[in-house]
XYZ file of C-alpha atoms in Angstrom:
356
model
C 84.549 114.540 438.257
C 81.773 113.692 440.241
C 79.279 113.420 437.730
C 81.685 111.058 435.747
C 82.298 108.893 439.006
C 78.213 108.555 439.271
C 77.928 107.753 435.566
C 80.530 105.006 435.656
C 79.124 103.578 439.005
C 75.673 103.578 437.260
C 77.287 101.773 434.601
C 78.919 99.440 436.891
C 75.535 98.429 438.593
C 74.153 98.035 435.149
C 76.788 95.742 433.920
C 76.714 93.800 437.550
C 73.084 93.178 437.007
C 73.433 91.544 433.968
C 76.515 89.262 434.821
C 73.988 88.241 438.136
C 75.926 90.063 440.841
C 72.682 91.830 442.430
C 73.886 92.677 445.727
C 76.959 94.403 444.186
C 74.861 96.422 441.754
C 72.794 97.646 444.389
C 75.774 99.046 446.133
C 77.155 100.693 443.013
C 73.735 102.148 442.283
C 72.932 103.237 445.363
C 76.552 105.277 445.431
C 75.802 106.670 442.312
C 72.445 107.877 443.870
C 73.950 109.463 446.735
C 76.516 111.719 444.177
C 73.766 112.430 441.935
C 71.532 113.800 445.058
C 74.081 115.968 446.072
C 74.976 117.259 442.752
C 71.329 118.389 442.369
C 71.179 120.019 445.886
C 73.651 122.535 444.490
C 72.019 122.730 440.797
C 68.349 121.562 441.242
C 67.594 121.910 437.602
C 70.902 120.427 436.211
C 69.425 119.069 433.280
C 72.175 116.296 432.743
C 71.956 115.372 436.370
C 68.414 114.936 436.345
C 68.572 112.578 433.689
C 71.494 110.535 435.057
C 69.672 110.400 438.129
C 66.389 109.385 436.354
C 68.237 106.724 434.602
C 69.891 105.429 437.857
C 66.403 105.339 439.604
C 65.107 103.315 436.794
C 67.767 100.551 436.632
C 67.129 100.423 440.672
C 63.540 99.867 440.139
C 63.492 97.257 437.299
C 65.575 94.682 439.328
C 64.400 93.222 442.939
C 66.910 93.206 445.616
C 65.238 90.607 447.562
C 61.561 90.783 447.931
C 61.402 94.704 448.772
C 58.520 95.964 446.462
C 57.927 99.016 448.166
C 61.539 99.847 447.654
C 61.414 99.293 444.075
C 58.125 101.506 444.354
C 60.125 104.388 445.542
C 62.648 103.971 443.194
C 60.086 104.093 440.122
C 58.341 107.196 441.793
C 61.848 109.429 441.970
C 62.407 108.324 438.275
C 59.009 109.611 437.268
C 59.616 112.870 439.278
C 63.011 113.363 437.462
C 61.728 112.653 434.091
C 58.761 115.033 434.511
C 61.208 117.761 435.869
C 63.172 117.238 433.026
C 60.402 117.631 430.694
C 59.736 121.369 431.877
C 63.047 122.119 430.735
C 63.873 123.989 427.275
C 66.253 120.795 426.065
C 63.750 118.168 426.749
C 64.325 115.281 424.371
C 62.183 112.590 423.057
C 64.260 110.194 424.628
C 63.321 111.891 428.075
C 59.609 111.464 427.055
C 60.192 108.255 425.960
C 61.659 107.286 429.121
C 58.823 108.676 431.357
C 56.675 106.425 429.478
C 58.685 103.338 430.345
C 58.921 104.641 434.241
C 55.073 104.896 434.298
C 54.889 101.447 433.119
C 57.693 99.799 435.435
C 55.505 101.634 438.319
C 52.410 100.007 436.989
C 53.816 96.981 436.950
C 55.273 97.054 440.861
C 51.794 98.333 441.843
C 49.943 95.502 440.009
C 52.071 92.946 441.696
C 51.148 94.635 444.959
C 47.510 94.156 444.179
C 47.173 98.254 444.045
C 43.923 98.081 441.517
C 43.095 101.669 440.432
C 46.785 102.734 441.005
C 47.868 100.287 438.537
C 45.217 101.161 436.246
C 46.426 104.578 436.382
C 49.955 104.035 435.676
C 49.316 102.018 432.915
C 47.021 104.385 431.203
C 49.792 107.227 431.701
C 52.316 105.244 430.358
C 50.260 104.097 427.219
C 49.239 107.891 426.727
C 52.926 109.092 426.704
C 53.963 106.510 424.562
C 50.989 106.706 422.096
C 51.774 110.064 421.884
C 55.382 109.274 420.675
C 54.230 106.789 418.110
C 51.693 108.998 416.512
C 54.491 111.818 416.061
C 57.245 109.238 415.135
C 55.279 106.319 413.564
C 58.752 104.922 411.826
C 60.898 104.587 415.222
C 60.396 100.612 416.034
C 61.877 101.043 419.814
C 58.554 103.461 420.379
C 56.250 101.321 419.143
C 57.826 98.366 420.804
C 57.579 99.924 424.156
C 54.020 101.156 423.630
C 53.053 97.453 422.875
C 54.636 96.570 426.346
C 52.424 99.210 427.822
C 49.461 97.860 425.982
C 50.090 94.386 427.155
C 50.293 95.395 430.730
C 47.441 97.688 430.620
C 45.402 94.736 429.263
C 46.583 92.478 432.417
C 45.587 95.191 434.676
C 42.317 95.969 433.198
C 41.845 92.128 433.208
C 42.945 91.772 436.866
C 40.568 94.368 437.912
C 37.440 92.359 435.914
C 37.016 95.105 433.518
C 37.387 92.322 430.834
C 35.944 94.599 427.716
C 38.203 97.077 428.322
C 41.023 94.755 428.428
C 39.948 93.109 425.276
C 40.611 96.754 423.895
C 43.967 97.051 425.195
C 44.884 93.559 424.080
C 43.623 94.454 420.466
C 46.015 97.393 420.244
C 48.645 95.349 421.626
C 48.253 93.135 418.815
C 48.141 95.625 416.320
C 51.323 97.198 417.747
C 53.257 94.072 417.683
C 52.375 93.075 414.168
C 53.424 96.737 413.151
C 56.747 96.370 414.672
C 57.264 92.757 412.826
C 56.747 95.208 409.962
C 59.346 97.731 410.889
C 62.013 94.773 412.213
C 61.632 92.001 409.822
C 65.042 90.932 411.197
C 63.485 90.331 414.409
C 61.236 87.142 415.277
C 58.196 88.308 417.060
C 56.331 84.978 416.288
C 56.071 83.811 419.762
C 54.693 87.015 421.260
C 52.072 87.364 418.566
C 50.758 83.780 419.419
C 50.922 84.250 422.577
C 49.193 87.800 422.335
C 46.559 86.240 420.502
C 45.850 83.254 422.743
C 45.618 86.004 425.694
C 42.988 87.923 423.370
C 41.015 84.790 422.742
C 40.871 83.963 426.495
C 39.317 87.308 427.475
C 36.844 86.990 424.744
C 35.649 83.637 425.948
C 35.646 84.865 429.417
C 33.382 87.799 428.476
C 30.760 85.647 426.520
C 31.247 82.139 427.929
C 31.280 81.130 424.498
C 34.103 80.109 422.146
C 34.613 79.677 418.576
C 37.059 77.149 416.903
C 39.941 79.912 415.976
C 39.845 80.779 419.999
C 40.665 77.059 420.911
C 43.327 77.082 418.504
C 44.817 80.399 419.356
C 44.902 79.214 423.181
C 46.101 75.860 422.198
C 49.075 77.602 420.538
C 49.653 79.873 423.248
C 50.041 76.678 425.697
C 52.609 75.224 423.170
C 54.735 78.281 423.108
C 54.735 78.567 427.167
C 53.645 75.380 428.831
C 54.758 76.325 432.308
C 52.472 79.325 432.566
C 49.870 78.911 435.038
C 47.710 81.435 433.487
C 47.609 79.858 429.949
C 46.782 76.720 431.023
C 43.334 77.332 432.340
C 42.707 79.755 429.419
C 43.027 76.511 427.222
C 41.048 74.532 429.788
C 38.208 76.646 429.535
C 38.484 77.188 425.855
C 37.822 73.550 425.489
C 35.326 73.381 428.342
C 33.312 75.787 426.722
C 33.786 73.810 423.239
C 32.316 70.707 424.964
C 35.534 68.760 424.995
C 35.503 67.822 428.675
C 37.908 65.223 428.967
C 40.583 67.464 427.010
C 39.881 69.951 429.252
C 40.725 68.332 432.445
C 44.422 67.744 431.506
C 45.642 71.798 431.076
C 43.382 72.629 433.967
C 44.875 69.866 436.370
C 48.287 70.851 435.191
C 47.421 74.345 435.924
C 46.752 73.465 439.417
C 49.873 71.607 439.987
C 52.106 74.674 438.696
C 50.387 77.217 440.879
C 50.647 74.661 443.852
C 55.020 74.574 443.134
C 54.978 77.985 442.761
C 53.522 79.090 445.730
C 56.024 77.182 447.708
C 58.968 78.818 445.492
C 57.861 82.082 445.256
C 56.433 84.691 447.720
C 55.235 87.017 444.424
C 51.970 87.573 443.091
C 50.529 85.019 445.667
C 46.974 86.836 444.882
C 47.311 85.890 441.107
C 48.299 82.156 441.939
C 45.388 81.868 444.069
C 42.561 83.223 441.562
C 44.201 81.095 438.791
C 44.085 78.273 440.835
C 40.528 79.011 441.729
C 39.305 79.586 438.490
C 40.959 76.375 436.998
C 39.505 74.140 439.816
C 36.010 75.712 439.172
C 36.406 74.942 435.052
C 37.757 71.464 436.472
C 35.114 70.650 438.464
C 32.443 71.117 435.619
C 34.596 69.145 433.273
C 34.762 66.126 435.763
C 30.896 66.452 436.197
C 29.990 66.591 432.602
C 32.448 63.395 431.966
C 30.256 61.591 434.597
C 32.751 61.670 437.729
C 30.515 63.129 440.148
C 32.467 62.198 443.119
C 35.767 63.796 441.934
C 33.780 66.703 441.086
C 32.423 67.029 444.219
C 36.334 66.916 445.717
C 37.447 69.458 443.133
C 34.553 71.860 444.121
C 35.784 72.114 447.593
C 39.395 72.623 446.737
C 38.227 75.483 444.006
C 36.233 77.395 447.272
C 39.494 76.835 449.337
C 41.620 78.795 446.433
C 38.819 81.218 446.140
C 38.861 82.201 449.802
C 42.523 82.179 449.774
C 42.277 84.385 446.891
C 40.385 86.814 448.777
C 42.813 86.366 451.927
C 45.972 87.723 449.907
C 44.338 91.378 450.110
C 44.179 91.281 453.880
C 45.030 93.406 455.529
C 44.830 96.508 453.049
C 44.240 100.203 453.513
C 41.052 101.146 452.934
C 42.147 103.717 450.447
C 43.871 101.399 448.300
C 41.638 99.713 445.864
C 42.711 96.077 445.219
C 41.669 93.538 442.597
C 38.996 92.011 444.386
C 36.651 93.189 441.888
C 37.920 90.458 439.848
C 36.253 88.115 442.314
C 32.477 89.846 441.906
C 32.713 90.102 438.213
C 34.184 86.893 436.964
C 35.204 84.233 440.102
C 31.451 84.481 441.814
C 29.694 83.910 438.478
C 32.046 81.263 437.447
C 31.549 79.814 440.706
C 27.656 80.093 440.510
C 27.970 78.165 436.890
C 29.810 75.239 438.546
C 27.801 75.388 441.794
C 24.431 74.980 439.512
C 26.005 72.216 437.434
C 27.141 70.296 440.282
C 23.804 70.637 441.986
C 22.211 68.583 439.383
C 24.214 65.730 440.382
C 22.963 66.003 443.878
C 19.258 66.173 443.107
C 19.830 63.289 440.871
C 21.211 61.126 443.894
C 18.438 62.943 446.047
C 15.927 61.279 443.752
């Protein structure tokens, strides 16, 4: 009876989440958790109770009740621990293996939001490892391949955040391959938008790595923006592509739009401050160079100052941080600092001419 009550409460919590009743769903899932934990005190190795607890914890880790990322991390950790325990039981299922991979991905997303760099990468790698095994053993199961694609996408994001651009490119290439495979397995489902966005993200990383651009890469970033115009990250990617292509006036529009989007986002949303400041700094550096190349030296100088302010705010977003908790500050050293130096060198030419 208790198990059935816990299942009912867990199902109710999931339905309430879908209905937007977040606080009520939190209460239902909390009650389900308490019942299942009491049952596991009596039967610590009961597979069904472990499975129900893991599922309930996964639901709790997926949805923020307020802005308590640390609390959600605890839910994700408990879901992982339950699934890990299940996999040591004799009747562990493929679904348990899949759920464990998904739980690791969720923990990685939370760690990424908290800027726990190396920890986020480790969780994403654990997710992709488990899901890749399932895909290799069950290549015709679309759900496994969709989950692997999602995990590879987030691994790519996380590696890019850490400034490991080449590894991020490899992850996004595998992400794109899996998306295209899923499109074949599920012809009735439209994956066009996701594939367009994936190609745009891959093109942006390739441009960032080489500081060179091809016309297909410009087109890829343009199409990604056309699908998702309000995303702050896609706008500077397009601006960077256009700048590298020598289309300086055209580059200024998406770069300016990105700064506006980021400014508004910081006012209304407390999540991901480090990411918003990083993209703001990047957009402003490219914008300053575009304005310089367009002959607007005064505006370029002001934008340069703004870029440095965003850059400093990006650095401050990690403070205070525990000494043993690696963050994404490596991105500043590998990507932002070289970009700042490039912008500084371009703008200093104007200063030298003015001095002459």
